[in-house]
Amino acid sequence: MRFDIITIFPSLFDSYLKESLIGKACDKKLIEVKVHDLRNWTDDPHKSADDTPFGGGGGMVMKAEPIYKAISEVKLGGKKSRVILFTPRGKRFNQKKASEFADYRQIIMICGRYEGVDERVAKFIADENISIGNYVLMGGELPAMAVMEAVSRLIPQVVGKESFLKERKKGESFIEYPQYTRPEVLEINGEKRRVPRVLLSGNHQKIKEWRKRKGKSIK
Ligand code: ADE
């Protein structure tokens, strides 16, 4: 699996790629991450990736041309590549989308910035418009990290736990349940907070039922 990230802030990814499990997965060649500076595909001396909007109004709009050139150059081609534009107007990202993306050979992520991106990118260049939640961020870089992480952990050996693989099966939900570790009793703001007794019982059936009851099903 290869991720290509197109951004005007490539250095935002430096420490993330160095410190995280994603970095380790790259070292182990389980995934490949290429961060591209969009300004490499601009053709004016100022390397402008944005311009004023037609029709007036405030702010700047990211130009479609450098994005189009960048995609044309980095795309491996064929049906195995998926081009994603991050925008708050996109379809909501979820676990099902993550497993869908995990089946591609290449995910190209366009990180929008400024007040918007020329709509021709959303309509004619990207295969999908994705939002990570109903709020507006300052750009697509954090969404790109979120999607890359959710997809990568579904790739065998990235998190080193084969049981995660069942999450990849389409439409299959799984339970995220509360976890505890030592100590059994912890004083917080003057109150003794204990680990739920059932978890110390050794009764695996009861523990399973408790986890199902307390957990949240992720679809
Ligand atoms: N860009 C700005 N806000 C965003 C969001 N919520 N999801 C994806 N991309 C964005």
Short mmCIF file of C-alpha atoms and ligand atoms in Angstrom, two decimals:
data_model
loop_
_atom_site.label_atom_id
_atom_site.label_comp_id
_atom_site.label_asym_id
_atom_site.label_seq_id
_atom_site.Cartn_x
_atom_site.Cartn_y
_atom_site.Cartn_z
CA MET A 1 0.00 0.00 0.00
CA ARG A 2 1.31 3.39 -0.98
CA PHE A 3 0.03 6.75 0.28
CA ASP A 4 0.78 9.88 -1.73
CA ILE A 5 0.02 13.13 0.11
CA ILE A 6 -0.24 16.39 -1.81
CA THR A 7 0.11 19.42 0.45
CA ILE A 8 1.60 22.90 0.67
CA PHE A 9 2.87 22.03 4.18
CA PRO A 10 4.93 18.85 3.67
CA SER A 11 6.96 19.38 6.85
CA LEU A 12 3.79 18.97 8.97
CA PHE A 13 4.21 15.23 8.35
CA ASP A 14 7.86 14.98 9.46
CA SER A 15 7.51 14.16 13.14
CA TYR A 16 4.32 12.16 12.58
CA LEU A 17 6.11 9.89 10.14
CA LYS A 18 9.21 9.69 12.31
CA GLU A 19 7.59 8.95 15.66
CA SER A 20 4.47 6.90 14.97
CA LEU A 21 3.74 3.28 14.17
CA ILE A 22 3.24 4.56 10.63
CA GLY A 23 6.96 5.37 10.54
CA LYS A 24 7.77 1.86 11.77
CA ALA A 25 5.47 0.36 9.13
CA CYS A 26 7.40 2.35 6.51
CA ASP A 27 10.74 1.09 7.87
CA LYS A 28 9.41 -2.46 7.64
CA LYS A 29 8.24 -1.75 4.06
CA LEU A 30 4.67 -2.70 4.97
CA ILE A 31 3.50 0.64 3.62
CA GLU A 32 5.09 3.46 1.66
CA VAL A 33 4.35 7.16 2.30
CA LYS A 34 5.34 9.89 -0.13
CA VAL A 35 4.70 13.50 0.87
CA HIS A 36 4.71 15.89 -2.11
CA ASP A 37 5.00 19.67 -2.01
CA LEU A 38 2.24 21.01 -4.26
CA ARG A 39 4.39 24.05 -5.06
CA ASN A 40 6.63 21.80 -7.18
CA TRP A 41 3.84 21.80 -9.76
CA THR A 42 3.27 25.58 -9.86
CA ASP A 43 4.72 27.53 -12.78
CA ASP A 44 5.06 31.14 -11.59
CA PRO A 45 8.08 32.64 -9.79
CA HIS A 46 6.12 32.96 -6.52
CA LYS A 47 5.05 29.31 -6.65
CA SER A 48 1.44 30.32 -5.99
CA ALA A 49 -0.89 27.46 -5.23
CA ASP A 50 -3.88 29.79 -4.71
CA ASP A 51 -5.67 32.65 -6.45
CA THR A 52 -8.63 35.01 -5.90
CA PRO A 53 -12.14 33.57 -6.41
CA PHE A 54 -14.15 34.24 -9.56
CA GLY A 55 -17.30 36.13 -8.62
CA GLY A 56 -15.50 38.02 -5.86
CA GLY A 57 -15.71 37.48 -2.13
CA GLY A 58 -12.99 37.21 0.45
CA GLY A 59 -10.17 34.75 0.78
CA MET A 60 -8.19 32.69 -1.66
CA VAL A 61 -8.97 29.49 -3.54
CA MET A 62 -6.51 26.66 -4.25
CA LYS A 63 -5.83 26.35 -7.96
CA ALA A 64 -6.85 23.19 -9.81
CA GLU A 65 -3.98 23.15 -12.31
CA PRO A 66 -1.04 22.32 -10.00
CA ILE A 67 -3.19 19.67 -8.31
CA TYR A 68 -4.07 18.12 -11.68
CA LYS A 69 -0.40 18.08 -12.71
CA ALA A 70 0.65 16.55 -9.39
CA ILE A 71 -1.93 13.77 -9.59
CA SER A 72 -1.04 12.98 -13.21
CA GLU A 73 2.58 12.56 -12.20
CA VAL A 74 2.24 10.52 -9.01
CA LYS A 75 -0.67 8.27 -9.99
CA LEU A 76 0.37 4.69 -10.62
CA GLY A 77 -2.64 4.22 -12.87
CA GLY A 78 -5.31 1.58 -13.20
CA LYS A 79 -8.21 0.83 -10.92
CA LYS A 80 -5.95 0.27 -7.96
CA SER A 81 -5.40 3.98 -7.26
CA ARG A 82 -7.91 6.15 -5.41
CA VAL A 83 -7.75 9.94 -5.34
CA ILE A 84 -9.25 11.59 -2.25
CA LEU A 85 -9.93 15.27 -1.70
CA PHE A 86 -10.39 16.34 1.92
CA THR A 87 -13.18 18.84 2.36
CA PRO A 88 -15.75 19.49 5.09
CA ARG A 89 -18.38 19.06 2.34
CA GLY A 90 -17.26 15.48 1.63
CA LYS A 91 -18.73 12.13 2.60
CA ARG A 92 -18.15 11.25 6.26
CA PHE A 93 -15.17 8.93 6.83
CA ASN A 94 -15.84 5.80 8.88
CA GLN A 95 -14.50 2.31 9.58
CA LYS A 96 -16.21 0.89 6.50
CA LYS A 97 -14.48 3.46 4.30
CA ALA A 98 -11.18 2.62 5.99
CA SER A 99 -11.50 -1.05 5.02
CA GLU A 100 -12.56 -0.09 1.52
CA PHE A 101 -9.44 2.08 1.13
CA ALA A 102 -7.25 -0.71 2.53
CA ASP A 103 -7.96 -2.72 -0.63
CA TYR A 104 -6.32 -0.18 -2.93
CA ARG A 105 -2.70 -0.28 -4.01
CA GLN A 106 -2.35 3.50 -3.85
CA ILE A 107 -4.27 6.20 -2.00
CA ILE A 108 -3.59 9.75 -3.19
CA MET A 109 -4.71 12.40 -0.71
CA ILE A 110 -5.17 16.05 -1.67
CA CYS A 111 -4.95 18.35 1.34
CA GLY A 112 -7.05 21.45 0.71
CA ARG A 113 -6.08 24.71 2.46
CA TYR A 114 -7.25 28.31 2.49
CA GLU A 115 -10.96 29.02 2.06
CA GLY A 116 -11.47 26.29 -0.49
CA VAL A 117 -10.31 24.40 -3.54
CA ASP A 118 -11.38 25.05 -7.16
CA GLU A 119 -14.50 22.90 -7.48
CA ARG A 120 -13.16 21.19 -10.62
CA VAL A 121 -10.84 19.21 -8.33
CA ALA A 122 -13.81 17.82 -6.39
CA LYS A 123 -15.81 17.11 -9.55
CA PHE A 124 -13.33 15.91 -12.15
CA ILE A 125 -10.02 15.03 -10.50
CA ALA A 126 -10.82 13.36 -7.16
CA ASP A 127 -12.57 9.97 -7.07
CA GLU A 128 -14.00 10.80 -3.65
CA ASN A 129 -14.55 13.83 -1.43
CA ILE A 130 -14.03 12.93 2.22
CA SER A 131 -14.78 14.75 5.49
CA ILE A 132 -13.56 13.45 8.85
CA GLY A 133 -16.31 15.17 10.81
CA ASN A 134 -18.88 17.91 10.89
CA TYR A 135 -16.48 20.74 11.74
CA VAL A 136 -14.13 22.91 9.73
CA LEU A 137 -10.36 22.51 10.08
CA MET A 138 -7.75 24.77 8.53
CA GLY A 139 -6.74 22.16 6.00
CA GLY A 140 -6.67 18.53 4.95
CA GLU A 141 -3.38 17.59 6.61
CA LEU A 142 -4.87 16.29 9.88
CA PRO A 143 -7.61 14.42 7.96
CA ALA A 144 -4.85 12.83 5.82
CA MET A 145 -3.05 11.60 8.96
CA ALA A 146 -6.32 10.27 10.41
CA VAL A 147 -7.22 8.36 7.25
CA MET A 148 -3.69 7.04 6.77
CA GLU A 149 -3.68 5.74 10.34
CA ALA A 150 -7.13 4.13 10.16
CA VAL A 151 -6.24 2.41 6.88
CA SER A 152 -2.69 1.36 7.83
CA ARG A 153 -3.71 -0.42 11.00
CA LEU A 154 -5.83 -2.74 8.86
CA ILE A 155 -2.78 -3.84 6.90
CA PRO A 156 -1.34 -7.13 8.19
CA GLN A 157 1.57 -6.73 10.65
CA VAL A 158 1.31 -2.93 10.97
CA VAL A 159 -0.09 -3.21 14.49
CA GLY A 160 1.15 -6.76 14.97
CA LYS A 161 -2.18 -8.21 16.02
CA GLU A 162 -3.78 -10.55 13.52
CA SER A 163 -7.15 -10.35 15.27
CA PHE A 164 -7.59 -6.87 13.79
CA LEU A 165 -7.88 -8.41 10.38
CA LYS A 166 -11.49 -9.37 10.88
CA GLU A 167 -12.27 -5.64 10.82
CA ARG A 168 -11.37 -5.64 7.17
CA LYS A 169 -14.29 -7.82 6.23
CA LYS A 170 -16.87 -5.47 4.77
CA GLY A 171 -19.83 -4.65 6.93
CA GLU A 172 -18.60 -6.65 9.91
CA SER A 173 -18.78 -4.67 13.11
CA PHE A 174 -16.56 -5.13 16.15
CA ILE A 175 -16.63 -3.98 19.74
CA GLU A 176 -14.34 -1.36 21.28
CA TYR A 177 -14.65 -1.95 25.03
CA PRO A 178 -13.21 -0.21 28.16
CA GLN A 179 -9.77 -1.43 29.26
CA TYR A 180 -8.04 -1.38 32.67
CA THR A 181 -4.56 -2.24 33.91
CA ARG A 182 -2.70 -2.12 37.25
CA PRO A 183 -3.25 -0.91 39.95
CA GLU A 184 -6.57 -2.46 40.91
CA VAL A 185 -7.39 0.47 43.16
CA LEU A 186 -6.41 4.05 42.31
CA GLU A 187 -7.18 7.15 44.35
CA ILE A 188 -8.43 10.00 42.16
CA ASN A 189 -9.51 13.28 43.81
CA GLY A 190 -9.86 11.53 47.18
CA GLU A 191 -12.03 8.65 45.87
CA LYS A 192 -10.89 5.06 45.47
CA ARG A 193 -11.54 4.01 41.89
CA ARG A 194 -11.56 0.26 41.34
CA VAL A 195 -11.23 -1.99 38.33
CA PRO A 196 -14.63 -3.64 37.63
CA ARG A 197 -14.72 -6.87 39.64
CA VAL A 198 -15.73 -9.03 36.68
CA LEU A 199 -12.38 -8.35 34.98
CA LEU A 200 -10.56 -9.88 37.96
CA SER A 201 -12.90 -12.88 38.15
CA GLY A 202 -11.16 -15.09 35.63
CA ASN A 203 -14.61 -15.99 34.23
CA HIS A 204 -14.06 -15.56 30.51
CA GLN A 205 -17.70 -15.92 29.53
CA LYS A 206 -18.72 -13.21 32.00
CA ILE A 207 -15.88 -10.95 30.84
CA LYS A 208 -16.96 -11.40 27.24
CA GLU A 209 -20.55 -10.48 28.10
CA TRP A 210 -19.43 -7.44 30.13
CA ARG A 211 -17.25 -6.19 27.27
CA LYS A 212 -20.12 -6.58 24.84
CA ARG A 213 -22.45 -4.67 27.17
CA LYS A 214 -20.02 -1.82 27.89
CA GLY A 215 -18.43 -1.58 24.46
CA LYS A 216 -19.30 0.44 21.44
CA SER A 217 -19.85 -1.29 18.16
CA ILE A 218 -17.73 0.22 15.37
CA LYS A 219 -19.08 -0.16 11.87
N1 ADE B 1 -10.86 20.34 5.67
C1 ADE B 1 -11.34 21.21 6.55
N2 ADE B 1 -12.18 20.63 7.42
C2 ADE B 1 -12.23 19.32 7.08
C3 ADE B 1 -12.93 18.19 7.59
N3 ADE B 1 -13.74 18.28 8.64
N4 ADE B 1 -12.74 17.01 6.99
C4 ADE B 1 -11.92 16.91 5.91
N5 ADE B 1 -11.25 17.92 5.39
C5 ADE B 1 -11.39 19.13 5.96
#
